[in-house]
């Protein structure tokens, strides 16, 4: 499997509960390296641009509100098969369906407040990373 990079976001429900370190430990224990990271406060408009792929879905407005409600930590994870590995570490979107030991099983509060976001494909990863980071910020 090839070395890849993927975007990870630690969402407001997790940052407000000071879970950033615990979540990052799970990524690192799984063999992923954090090669870029910053804590930011998204506006509703910035969240809307980022989640534009969901614009027609009924949860879009609520998602944008939530993502702008408190700081998030955006980061780039790198490793062998990083996209799939990150998704495995995150667990299912619905925390009730997430495997034990995954981030969402341990920390998510609901389907909507599920603590983390991760890219779902190489194409999405490239677009999502470029939305938040310049090439100079990727220091892995």
PDB file of C-alpha atoms in Angstrom:
ATOM      1  CA  UNK A   1       0.000   0.000   0.000  1.00  0.00           C
ATOM      2  CA  UNK A   2       1.236   3.483  -0.862  1.00  0.00           C
ATOM      3  CA  UNK A   3       1.991   6.329   1.499  1.00  0.00           C
ATOM      4  CA  UNK A   4      -0.905   8.771   1.371  1.00  0.00           C
ATOM      5  CA  UNK A   5      -2.059  11.969   2.987  1.00  0.00           C
ATOM      6  CA  UNK A   6      -5.568  12.639   4.216  1.00  0.00           C
ATOM      7  CA  UNK A   7      -7.373  15.501   5.899  1.00  0.00           C
ATOM      8  CA  UNK A   8      -8.627  15.088   9.435  1.00  0.00           C
ATOM      9  CA  UNK A   9     -10.807  17.538  11.330  1.00  0.00           C
ATOM     10  CA  UNK A  10     -11.372  17.329  15.054  1.00  0.00           C
ATOM     11  CA  UNK A  11     -14.843  18.839  15.321  1.00  0.00           C
ATOM     12  CA  UNK A  12     -16.281  21.335  17.829  1.00  0.00           C
ATOM     13  CA  UNK A  13     -17.885  18.709  20.065  1.00  0.00           C
ATOM     14  CA  UNK A  14     -14.434  17.220  20.657  1.00  0.00           C
ATOM     15  CA  UNK A  15     -12.378  20.425  20.890  1.00  0.00           C
ATOM     16  CA  UNK A  16     -14.739  21.925  23.474  1.00  0.00           C
ATOM     17  CA  UNK A  17     -14.268  18.808  25.622  1.00  0.00           C
ATOM     18  CA  UNK A  18     -10.437  18.968  25.328  1.00  0.00           C
ATOM     19  CA  UNK A  19     -10.183  15.665  23.447  1.00  0.00           C
ATOM     20  CA  UNK A  20      -7.648  16.759  20.818  1.00  0.00           C
ATOM     21  CA  UNK A  21      -4.710  14.963  22.467  1.00  0.00           C
ATOM     22  CA  UNK A  22      -6.643  11.734  23.050  1.00  0.00           C
ATOM     23  CA  UNK A  23      -7.876  11.704  19.444  1.00  0.00           C
ATOM     24  CA  UNK A  24      -4.411  12.452  18.053  1.00  0.00           C
ATOM     25  CA  UNK A  25      -2.973   9.634  20.179  1.00  0.00           C
ATOM     26  CA  UNK A  26      -5.346   7.205  18.425  1.00  0.00           C
ATOM     27  CA  UNK A  27      -4.125   8.375  15.012  1.00  0.00           C
ATOM     28  CA  UNK A  28      -0.490   8.048  16.037  1.00  0.00           C
ATOM     29  CA  UNK A  29      -1.016   4.634  17.654  1.00  0.00           C
ATOM     30  CA  UNK A  30      -2.462   3.477  14.321  1.00  0.00           C
ATOM     31  CA  UNK A  31       0.759   4.481  12.551  1.00  0.00           C
ATOM     32  CA  UNK A  32      -0.409   7.816  11.121  1.00  0.00           C
ATOM     33  CA  UNK A  33       1.831  10.880  11.373  1.00  0.00           C
ATOM     34  CA  UNK A  34       0.517  14.413  11.781  1.00  0.00           C
ATOM     35  CA  UNK A  35       2.379  16.434   9.135  1.00  0.00           C
ATOM     36  CA  UNK A  36       0.365  19.661   9.441  1.00  0.00           C
ATOM     37  CA  UNK A  37      -2.009  20.935  12.096  1.00  0.00           C
ATOM     38  CA  UNK A  38      -3.777  24.116  13.161  1.00  0.00           C
ATOM     39  CA  UNK A  39      -6.644  25.171  15.384  1.00  0.00           C
ATOM     40  CA  UNK A  40      -9.065  27.512  13.615  1.00  0.00           C
ATOM     41  CA  UNK A  41     -12.528  28.982  13.987  1.00  0.00           C
ATOM     42  CA  UNK A  42     -14.553  28.451  10.814  1.00  0.00           C
ATOM     43  CA  UNK A  43     -17.263  30.868   9.778  1.00  0.00           C
ATOM     44  CA  UNK A  44     -20.578  29.411   8.683  1.00  0.00           C
ATOM     45  CA  UNK A  45     -19.688  30.475   5.128  1.00  0.00           C
ATOM     46  CA  UNK A  46     -16.306  28.708   5.218  1.00  0.00           C
ATOM     47  CA  UNK A  47     -17.958  25.554   6.542  1.00  0.00           C
ATOM     48  CA  UNK A  48     -20.526  25.870   3.760  1.00  0.00           C
ATOM     49  CA  UNK A  49     -17.834  25.981   1.080  1.00  0.00           C
ATOM     50  CA  UNK A  50     -16.015  23.025   2.616  1.00  0.00           C
ATOM     51  CA  UNK A  51     -19.185  20.918   2.876  1.00  0.00           C
ATOM     52  CA  UNK A  52     -20.675  22.110  -0.444  1.00  0.00           C
ATOM     53  CA  UNK A  53     -20.941  18.485  -1.592  1.00  0.00           C
ATOM     54  CA  UNK A  54     -23.747  18.121   0.978  1.00  0.00           C
ATOM     55  CA  UNK A  55     -25.573  21.349   0.040  1.00  0.00           C
ATOM     56  CA  UNK A  56     -28.706  19.541  -1.147  1.00  0.00           C
ATOM     57  CA  UNK A  57     -28.984  17.320   1.911  1.00  0.00           C
ATOM     58  CA  UNK A  58     -31.378  18.186   4.723  1.00  0.00           C
ATOM     59  CA  UNK A  59     -28.623  18.311   7.366  1.00  0.00           C
ATOM     60  CA  UNK A  60     -26.411  20.805   5.467  1.00  0.00           C
ATOM     61  CA  UNK A  61     -27.466  23.968   7.333  1.00  0.00           C
ATOM     62  CA  UNK A  62     -27.213  22.291  10.713  1.00  0.00           C
ATOM     63  CA  UNK A  63     -23.780  20.883   9.798  1.00  0.00           C
ATOM     64  CA  UNK A  64     -22.465  24.320   8.808  1.00  0.00           C
ATOM     65  CA  UNK A  65     -23.842  25.878  12.020  1.00  0.00           C
ATOM     66  CA  UNK A  66     -22.225  23.142  14.094  1.00  0.00           C
ATOM     67  CA  UNK A  67     -18.834  23.384  12.396  1.00  0.00           C
ATOM     68  CA  UNK A  68     -18.795  27.156  13.031  1.00  0.00           C
ATOM     69  CA  UNK A  69     -19.954  26.838  16.650  1.00  0.00           C
ATOM     70  CA  UNK A  70     -16.484  26.424  18.210  1.00  0.00           C
ATOM     71  CA  UNK A  71     -12.858  25.941  17.127  1.00  0.00           C
ATOM     72  CA  UNK A  72     -11.828  22.898  15.119  1.00  0.00           C
ATOM     73  CA  UNK A  73      -8.418  21.313  14.604  1.00  0.00           C
ATOM     74  CA  UNK A  74      -7.601  20.707  10.955  1.00  0.00           C
ATOM     75  CA  UNK A  75      -4.685  18.439  10.243  1.00  0.00           C
ATOM     76  CA  UNK A  76      -3.032  16.333   7.599  1.00  0.00           C
ATOM     77  CA  UNK A  77      -2.302  12.720   8.437  1.00  0.00           C
ATOM     78  CA  UNK A  78       0.281  10.724   6.509  1.00  0.00           C
ATOM     79  CA  UNK A  79       0.984   7.026   6.348  1.00  0.00           C
ATOM     80  CA  UNK A  80       0.560   3.832   4.416  1.00  0.00           C
ATOM     81  CA  UNK A  81      -3.032   3.679   3.240  1.00  0.00           C
ATOM     82  CA  UNK A  82      -3.758   6.776   5.343  1.00  0.00           C
ATOM     83  CA  UNK A  83      -7.238   7.411   3.939  1.00  0.00           C
ATOM     84  CA  UNK A  84      -8.602   3.977   4.801  1.00  0.00           C
ATOM     85  CA  UNK A  85      -6.639   3.748   8.055  1.00  0.00           C
ATOM     86  CA  UNK A  86      -8.007   7.118   9.202  1.00  0.00           C
ATOM     87  CA  UNK A  87     -11.559   6.007   8.415  1.00  0.00           C
ATOM     88  CA  UNK A  88     -11.023   2.788  10.369  1.00  0.00           C
ATOM     89  CA  UNK A  89      -9.676   4.703  13.382  1.00  0.00           C
ATOM     90  CA  UNK A  90     -12.615   7.140  13.229  1.00  0.00           C
ATOM     91  CA  UNK A  91     -15.258   4.406  13.131  1.00  0.00           C
ATOM     92  CA  UNK A  92     -18.777   4.500  11.673  1.00  0.00           C
ATOM     93  CA  UNK A  93     -20.515   7.884  11.403  1.00  0.00           C
ATOM     94  CA  UNK A  94     -23.210   6.711  13.791  1.00  0.00           C
ATOM     95  CA  UNK A  95     -21.416   6.128  17.107  1.00  0.00           C
ATOM     96  CA  UNK A  96     -23.904   3.357  17.927  1.00  0.00           C
ATOM     97  CA  UNK A  97     -22.508   1.439  14.931  1.00  0.00           C
ATOM     98  CA  UNK A  98     -18.843   2.290  15.537  1.00  0.00           C
ATOM     99  CA  UNK A  99     -16.501  -0.519  16.541  1.00  0.00           C
ATOM    100  CA  UNK A 100     -15.191  -0.480  20.119  1.00  0.00           C
ATOM    101  CA  UNK A 101     -11.969   1.481  20.487  1.00  0.00           C
ATOM    102  CA  UNK A 102     -12.677   3.805  17.554  1.00  0.00           C
ATOM    103  CA  UNK A 103     -12.815   7.565  18.028  1.00  0.00           C
ATOM    104  CA  UNK A 104     -16.539   7.782  17.411  1.00  0.00           C
ATOM    105  CA  UNK A 105     -17.364   4.844  19.684  1.00  0.00           C
ATOM    106  CA  UNK A 106     -15.433   6.502  22.504  1.00  0.00           C
ATOM    107  CA  UNK A 107     -16.039  10.206  21.993  1.00  0.00           C
ATOM    108  CA  UNK A 108     -18.927  11.007  19.617  1.00  0.00           C
ATOM    109  CA  UNK A 109     -22.073  12.388  21.183  1.00  0.00           C
ATOM    110  CA  UNK A 110     -24.427  11.699  18.265  1.00  0.00           C
ATOM    111  CA  UNK A 111     -24.512  11.136  14.515  1.00  0.00           C
ATOM    112  CA  UNK A 112     -24.215  14.900  13.996  1.00  0.00           C
ATOM    113  CA  UNK A 113     -21.690  15.549  16.761  1.00  0.00           C
ATOM    114  CA  UNK A 114     -19.384  12.699  15.839  1.00  0.00           C
ATOM    115  CA  UNK A 115     -16.058  14.311  16.842  1.00  0.00           C
ATOM    116  CA  UNK A 116     -14.072  13.850  13.607  1.00  0.00           C
ATOM    117  CA  UNK A 117     -14.097  14.222   9.833  1.00  0.00           C
ATOM    118  CA  UNK A 118     -11.857  12.357   7.408  1.00  0.00           C
ATOM    119  CA  UNK A 119     -11.440  12.404   3.645  1.00  0.00           C
ATOM    120  CA  UNK A 120     -13.130   9.513   1.858  1.00  0.00           C
ATOM    121  CA  UNK A 121     -10.998   9.259  -1.308  1.00  0.00           C
ATOM    122  CA  UNK A 122      -7.652  10.400  -2.719  1.00  0.00           C
ATOM    123  CA  UNK A 123      -9.421  13.075  -4.776  1.00  0.00           C
ATOM    124  CA  UNK A 124     -11.338  14.404  -1.769  1.00  0.00           C
ATOM    125  CA  UNK A 125      -8.168  14.331   0.346  1.00  0.00           C
ATOM    126  CA  UNK A 126      -6.271  16.455  -2.180  1.00  0.00           C
ATOM    127  CA  UNK A 127      -9.107  19.018  -2.399  1.00  0.00           C
ATOM    128  CA  UNK A 128      -9.713  19.125   1.347  1.00  0.00           C
ATOM    129  CA  UNK A 129      -6.030  19.474   2.231  1.00  0.00           C
ATOM    130  CA  UNK A 130      -5.668  22.313  -0.292  1.00  0.00           C
ATOM    131  CA  UNK A 131      -8.681  24.094   1.254  1.00  0.00           C
ATOM    132  CA  UNK A 132      -6.917  24.451   4.609  1.00  0.00           C
ATOM    133  CA  UNK A 133      -3.160  24.201   3.929  1.00  0.00           C
ATOM    134  CA  UNK A 134      -0.565  25.596   1.546  1.00  0.00           C
ATOM    135  CA  UNK A 135       2.194  23.307   0.374  1.00  0.00           C
ATOM    136  CA  UNK A 136       4.634  25.137   2.664  1.00  0.00           C
ATOM    137  CA  UNK A 137       2.645  24.013   5.711  1.00  0.00           C
ATOM    138  CA  UNK A 138       2.983  20.291   4.938  1.00  0.00           C
ATOM    139  CA  UNK A 139       6.174  19.439   6.743  1.00  0.00           C
ATOM    140  CA  UNK A 140       6.187  15.661   6.984  1.00  0.00           C
TER     141      UNK A 140
END
